[in-house]
Every structure is written in structure tokens, then in C-alpha cells.
Amino acid sequence: MSRLFAAIMASLLALPPAMAATAPAKAPTKLKVGDVAPQFSRRDLQGQIFDLKAQRGKLVLIDFWASWCPPCIIAIPHLGKLQKQYGGRGFQVVGISMDDSVDTTRETMQDIAFQYPVVLGDARFGNLYGGVLGLPLQMLVGADGRILAIWSGELSPTILDKAVAAAIKKPG
Amino acid sequence: MRLAALIAFLSALLLAPLGASAASGDALTIPATVQMQPAELAAMLKSENPPTILQVGFHVLYEQAHIPDAVYAGPGNKEDGLLNLKTQVDALPRDKLVVIYCGCCPWEKCPNIAAAYNQMTTMGFTKVKVLYLASNFGEDWADKGYPVTRGG
């Protein structure tokens, strides 16, 4: 009996990734302000490991973007400016590329200088964050790891600036 | 100097989409008469003869969620994506009702939908409808409770 169980488990574990990707998935939980930002740790495209948990104590802006998304591309220099301005005060931007191909992201990164780490996302990552079903999408995560703000669609730099400045000033 | 280079890059990005890209056109050029509201399509899904539905955007979005029975036929901003679209619809009668949608980003910024619509009309399809998603697929379809299929 245990051998049968072991055989079944072994065959399940041996399923190719493509099958896992096509299996029907349950609806992801939609994130809201106050939720803990889901943990992730991935090697960024600059070669370092980006671990969200290691950012505790910092204010983190998670920027979901893609090379095909004009408003996302336009926002990148401003995010870089914020990183430079507040990086020394515990602020960290991380870009999550939702491009279909890493090559596309790398091409864009050759054209635009990113002042912050960029991680390649995918459908699984999108589901982890409640479903990334349109861009731009940005989330501001507080020092305690909880989501302070979620912005879907084009975001005015003024609104972002105010939110970051206010959260940076906040004690604790 | 760097600012000038950046502006030139963004202009190039917006006006002549990336190297291998197809001429994506502008969603604002799609006639209002062929646009379809989400509620209208949702109602059609329950009918006996639902239309053929094609997602002409990006695969990472399709894989997370798409309209039930929608076929992936994108992305419309790339030559190979338009070829994919052509392959998917080539065998269909030209008077078949076909609905295309994207919803990758705000309607007026979408790099796919106009190119896909132009491809369909160029191929001679006479009953092409374009799903109007003002903000994106998440906000205008999934979050409204309309049905989705996940995976693929």
C-alpha cells in the first residue's frame, strides 16, 4: 500500500511544469490595503537576490510594469528619481516585469537605466499578488510589511510623491 | 542631453512601437459602432450561440485569467502575434461573429487592439466586435464578477 502511495506521489511530482501551468487554478485572493504583502524572493535581472522579507523596516514600492505598457515606461525615470531621493532614508523600489519574455525586459533595460532592482514576474507571480490583470499597477508597502496603498492605472507623480513623503516621515 | 534622449526614446516607443513590432495603430480609431460593452458580451456568453472570442493581448495576462472559451491570439503589437491571430481565424467564415479583446492597459494606451482589429477587417471579416475595456481586463471584467477561466 505504501509502495503504491509512493509510486503515485512520485508520478505526481514528476509532472512536467507545462502541465502544472495549464491546470485549472483557483481564483487568487484580491489584495487590499492593510494586507501583508505576499512574500517573494527571486533573483533580479541585475544578478542579486531580492527578498521582500529582507526589506522589513523599509518603505517598499512594488511597481508592476511591462515593456509594452507606455504609461509604465514613462513612469520609470520618476521612480528612479524617488529611489535616489529617498533611498538613504529607507525607501526601496522594486520593478516586477510582466513581459512574456525575459529578452524583451532585458532589451528595455538596455534602453532605460533602472535605478532599482527588476524582477521577472509571470502568471504565478501575478496570482500571488491577487491577479495582475492590467497595468500599470503599483503597491506601497510599509515598514511592517503591510500594504499602504494600491494604485491601478496611470498614477500621477504628484500623488505618488505625496504618499512616499508622508510614509517616510511617519515614525516607526 | 539625457532628457532629450529619453523624450526621443519615449516618442519612438509611442509612435513607432518597438523594433519587431507591428504597426499597432490607435484604439481611438476603432469605430464606436463595433465596440461592445462588457455587460453585452457577458449576456452573449449565456446564449445558445456564443461568438468566437479571441484575446489579442499578452500571454502572461491570458494565463492568469481570460474569458471562458477565449482563444489566445496575440499579441497584436508584434508581427508574430498578428500571424497567430491570422492562423486562429483563417478557417472561419468571414461573416462569423468574432469578438476580440485585450485589456492589458487603459484603452487609449493599448498597443494591441487596433492592430488586431485592422488585421481582422483586412482579412475580410464583416462582423468583428471589439470589447471595450476602459481601464483593463481586471477592473472592467474580472472585478465586475463576469466569468473567467484561469490557466492556459
CSV table of N, CA and C in Angstrom, one decimal, chain A residues 21-28 30 67-71 73-74 77 98-100 111-113 115 122-123 126-127 131-136 152-154, chain B residues 2 6 9-10 13-14 18 57-61 63-65 72 75 77-78 103-106 108-109 111-112 135-139 142-143 150-152:
chain,number,residue,atom,x,y,z
A,21,ALA,N,1.2,24.3,-15.3
A,21,ALA,CA,0.8,25.7,-15.7
A,21,ALA,C,-0.6,25.7,-16.3
A,22,THR,N,-1.0,24.5,-16.9
A,22,THR,CA,-2.3,24.5,-17.5
A,22,THR,C,-3.4,24.0,-16.6
A,23,ALA,N,-3.0,23.5,-15.5
A,23,ALA,CA,-4.1,23.0,-14.6
A,23,ALA,C,-5.0,24.2,-14.1
A,24,PRO,N,-6.3,23.9,-14.0
A,24,PRO,CA,-7.2,25.0,-13.6
A,24,PRO,C,-6.7,25.5,-12.2
A,25,ALA,N,-6.6,26.8,-12.1
A,25,ALA,CA,-6.2,27.4,-10.8
A,25,ALA,C,-7.4,28.0,-10.2
A,26,LYS,N,-7.4,28.0,-8.8
A,26,LYS,CA,-8.4,28.7,-8.1
A,26,LYS,C,-8.2,30.2,-8.2
A,27,ALA,N,-9.3,31.0,-7.9
A,27,ALA,CA,-9.2,32.4,-8.0
A,27,ALA,C,-8.2,32.9,-6.9
A,28,PRO,N,-7.3,33.8,-7.3
A,28,PRO,CA,-6.4,34.3,-6.3
A,28,PRO,C,-7.1,35.3,-5.4
A,30,LYS,N,-7.8,38.6,-3.8
A,30,LYS,CA,-7.6,40.0,-4.2
A,30,LYS,C,-7.0,40.8,-3.0
A,67,SER,N,7.2,46.1,-20.8
A,67,SER,CA,7.8,46.9,-21.9
A,67,SER,C,6.7,47.4,-22.9
A,68,TRP,N,5.6,46.7,-22.9
A,68,TRP,CA,4.5,47.1,-23.9
A,68,TRP,C,3.6,48.1,-23.3
A,69,CYS,N,3.8,48.5,-22.1
A,69,CYS,CA,2.9,49.4,-21.4
A,69,CYS,C,3.4,50.8,-21.4
A,70,PRO,N,3.0,51.7,-22.3
A,70,PRO,CA,3.6,53.1,-22.4
A,70,PRO,C,3.5,53.8,-21.0
A,71,PRO,N,2.4,53.8,-20.3
A,71,PRO,CA,2.4,54.6,-19.0
A,71,PRO,C,3.4,54.1,-18.0
A,73,ILE,N,6.4,52.7,-18.8
A,73,ILE,CA,7.7,53.1,-19.3
A,73,ILE,C,7.9,54.6,-18.9
A,74,ILE,N,6.9,55.4,-19.1
A,74,ILE,CA,7.0,56.8,-18.8
A,74,ILE,C,7.3,57.0,-17.3
A,77,PRO,N,11.6,56.7,-15.1
A,77,PRO,CA,12.6,57.7,-14.7
A,77,PRO,C,12.1,58.4,-13.3
A,98,MET,N,6.2,42.2,-16.2
A,98,MET,CA,5.2,41.2,-16.6
A,98,MET,C,5.3,40.9,-18.1
A,99,ASP,N,6.5,41.2,-18.7
A,99,ASP,CA,6.8,40.8,-20.1
A,99,ASP,C,6.6,39.3,-20.2
A,100,ASP,N,6.2,38.9,-21.4
A,100,ASP,CA,6.1,37.5,-21.7
A,100,ASP,C,7.5,36.8,-21.8
A,111,ASP,N,17.8,50.1,-22.8
A,111,ASP,CA,17.4,51.4,-23.3
A,111,ASP,C,17.2,52.4,-22.2
A,112,ILE,N,16.7,51.9,-21.0
A,112,ILE,CA,16.4,52.8,-19.9
A,112,ILE,C,17.3,52.3,-18.7
A,113,ALA,N,17.9,53.3,-18.0
A,113,ALA,CA,18.7,53.0,-16.8
A,113,ALA,C,17.7,52.9,-15.7
A,115,GLN,N,17.1,52.5,-11.7
A,115,GLN,CA,17.9,52.8,-10.5
A,115,GLN,C,17.5,51.9,-9.4
A,122,ASP,N,5.6,36.6,-13.6
A,122,ASP,CA,4.9,35.7,-14.5
A,122,ASP,C,3.5,35.5,-14.0
A,123,ALA,N,2.8,34.6,-14.6
A,123,ALA,CA,1.4,34.4,-14.2
A,123,ALA,C,1.3,34.0,-12.7
A,126,GLY,N,1.8,36.9,-10.7
A,126,GLY,CA,0.6,37.8,-10.7
A,126,GLY,C,-0.5,37.2,-9.8
A,127,ASN,N,-0.7,35.9,-9.8
A,127,ASN,CA,-1.7,35.3,-8.9
A,127,ASN,C,-1.4,35.5,-7.5
A,131,GLY,N,-3.7,38.7,-8.8
A,131,GLY,CA,-4.1,38.8,-10.2
A,131,GLY,C,-3.7,40.1,-10.7
A,132,VAL,N,-2.6,40.1,-11.6
A,132,VAL,CA,-2.2,41.3,-12.2
A,132,VAL,C,-2.8,41.3,-13.6
A,133,LEU,N,-4.0,41.8,-13.7
A,133,LEU,CA,-4.8,41.7,-15.0
A,133,LEU,C,-4.9,43.0,-15.7
A,134,GLY,N,-3.9,43.8,-15.6
A,134,GLY,CA,-3.8,45.1,-16.3
A,134,GLY,C,-2.7,45.9,-15.6
A,135,LEU,N,-2.1,46.7,-16.5
A,135,LEU,CA,-1.0,47.6,-16.0
A,135,LEU,C,-1.4,49.1,-16.4
A,136,PRO,N,-0.7,50.0,-15.7
A,136,PRO,CA,0.2,49.9,-14.6
A,136,PRO,C,-0.5,49.5,-13.3
A,152,SER,N,-4.0,51.3,-9.4
A,152,SER,CA,-4.2,50.6,-10.6
A,152,SER,C,-4.5,51.7,-11.7
A,153,GLY,N,-3.8,51.6,-12.8
A,153,GLY,CA,-3.9,52.6,-13.9
A,153,GLY,C,-2.9,53.6,-13.8
A,154,GLU,N,-3.0,54.6,-14.6
A,154,GLU,CA,-2.0,55.7,-14.6
A,154,GLU,C,-2.0,56.4,-13.3
B,2,ARG,N,20.5,64.0,-21.7
B,2,ARG,CA,19.9,62.7,-21.3
B,2,ARG,C,18.4,62.8,-21.4
B,6,LEU,N,15.8,60.7,-23.6
B,6,LEU,CA,14.7,60.0,-23.0
B,6,LEU,C,13.4,60.3,-23.8
B,9,PHE,N,13.3,58.6,-27.0
B,9,PHE,CA,13.0,57.2,-26.8
B,9,PHE,C,11.5,57.0,-26.6
B,10,LEU,N,10.9,57.8,-25.7
B,10,LEU,CA,9.5,57.6,-25.4
B,10,LEU,C,8.6,57.9,-26.6
B,13,LEU,N,8.8,55.1,-28.8
B,13,LEU,CA,8.1,54.0,-28.2
B,13,LEU,C,6.6,54.1,-28.5
B,14,LEU,N,6.1,55.4,-28.4
B,14,LEU,CA,4.7,55.6,-28.5
B,14,LEU,C,4.3,55.7,-30.0
B,18,LEU,N,8.3,49.4,-30.7
B,18,LEU,CA,9.5,48.6,-30.7
B,18,LEU,C,9.8,47.8,-32.0
B,57,GLY,N,-4.0,40.1,-26.6
B,57,GLY,CA,-3.0,40.8,-25.8
B,57,GLY,C,-1.8,39.9,-25.4
B,58,PHE,N,-1.4,40.0,-24.2
B,58,PHE,CA,-0.2,39.3,-23.8
B,58,PHE,C,-0.5,38.0,-23.0
B,59,HIS,N,0.4,37.0,-23.2
B,59,HIS,CA,0.1,35.7,-22.7
B,59,HIS,C,0.1,35.6,-21.2
B,60,VAL,N,0.9,36.4,-20.6
B,60,VAL,CA,1.0,36.3,-19.1
B,60,VAL,C,-0.3,36.8,-18.5
B,61,LEU,N,-1.0,37.7,-19.2
B,61,LEU,CA,-2.3,38.1,-18.7
B,61,LEU,C,-3.4,37.0,-19.0
B,63,GLU,N,-2.9,33.9,-19.2
B,63,GLU,CA,-2.7,32.7,-18.4
B,63,GLU,C,-3.3,32.9,-17.0
B,64,GLN,N,-3.3,34.1,-16.5
B,64,GLN,CA,-3.9,34.4,-15.2
B,64,GLN,C,-5.4,34.3,-15.2
B,65,ALA,N,-6.0,34.9,-16.3
B,65,ALA,CA,-7.5,34.9,-16.4
B,65,ALA,C,-7.9,35.3,-17.8
B,72,TYR,N,-6.2,32.2,-27.2
B,72,TYR,CA,-5.1,33.2,-27.3
B,72,TYR,C,-4.7,33.5,-28.7
B,75,PRO,N,0.5,38.6,-29.3
B,75,PRO,CA,0.0,39.9,-29.1
B,75,PRO,C,-0.1,40.7,-30.4
B,77,ASN,N,0.6,43.6,-31.1
B,77,ASN,CA,1.7,44.6,-31.4
B,77,ASN,C,2.9,44.0,-32.0
B,78,LYS,N,2.9,42.7,-32.3
B,78,LYS,CA,4.0,42.0,-32.9
B,78,LYS,C,3.6,41.3,-34.1
B,103,GLY,N,-7.3,44.5,-23.1
B,103,GLY,CA,-7.4,44.9,-21.7
B,103,GLY,C,-6.1,44.9,-20.9
B,104,CYS,N,-5.0,45.0,-21.6
B,104,CYS,CA,-3.7,45.0,-20.9
B,104,CYS,C,-3.4,46.2,-20.2
B,105,CYS,N,-3.9,47.3,-20.7
B,105,CYS,CA,-3.7,48.6,-20.1
B,105,CYS,C,-4.9,49.6,-20.5
B,106,PRO,N,-4.9,50.8,-20.1
B,106,PRO,CA,-6.0,51.7,-20.5
B,106,PRO,C,-6.3,51.7,-22.0
B,108,GLU,N,-7.0,53.7,-24.4
B,108,GLU,CA,-6.3,54.6,-25.3
B,108,GLU,C,-4.8,54.4,-25.4
B,109,LYS,N,-4.3,53.5,-24.5
B,109,LYS,CA,-2.9,53.2,-24.5
B,109,LYS,C,-2.6,51.8,-25.0
B,111,PRO,N,-1.5,48.8,-27.0
B,111,PRO,CA,-0.7,48.6,-28.2
B,111,PRO,C,-1.2,47.5,-29.1
B,112,ASN,N,-2.3,46.8,-28.7
B,112,ASN,CA,-2.6,45.6,-29.4
B,112,ASN,C,-4.0,45.6,-30.2
B,135,SER,N,-10.4,50.5,-18.5
B,135,SER,CA,-9.1,50.6,-17.7
B,135,SER,C,-8.3,49.4,-18.0
B,136,ASN,N,-8.8,48.2,-17.8
B,136,ASN,CA,-8.1,47.0,-18.1
B,136,ASN,C,-9.0,45.8,-17.8
B,137,PHE,N,-8.5,44.6,-18.2
B,137,PHE,CA,-9.4,43.4,-18.1
B,137,PHE,C,-9.8,43.1,-16.6
B,138,GLY,N,-8.8,43.4,-15.7
B,138,GLY,CA,-9.1,43.1,-14.3
B,138,GLY,C,-10.3,44.0,-13.8
B,139,GLU,N,-10.1,45.3,-14.0
B,139,GLU,CA,-11.1,46.2,-13.4
B,139,GLU,C,-12.5,46.1,-14.1
B,142,ALA,N,-13.1,41.1,-14.8
B,142,ALA,CA,-12.9,40.1,-13.7
B,142,ALA,C,-13.5,40.7,-12.4
B,143,ASP,N,-13.2,41.9,-12.0
B,143,ASP,CA,-13.6,42.5,-10.8
B,143,ASP,C,-15.1,42.8,-10.8
B,150,ARG,N,-9.1,30.3,-15.7
B,150,ARG,CA,-7.7,30.6,-15.3
B,150,ARG,C,-6.8,29.4,-15.8
B,151,GLY,N,-5.6,29.8,-16.1
B,151,GLY,CA,-4.6,28.8,-16.7
B,151,GLY,C,-4.6,28.9,-18.2
B,152,GLY,N,-3.7,28.1,-18.7
B,152,GLY,CA,-3.6,28.1,-20.2
B,152,GLY,C,-2.3,28.8,-20.6
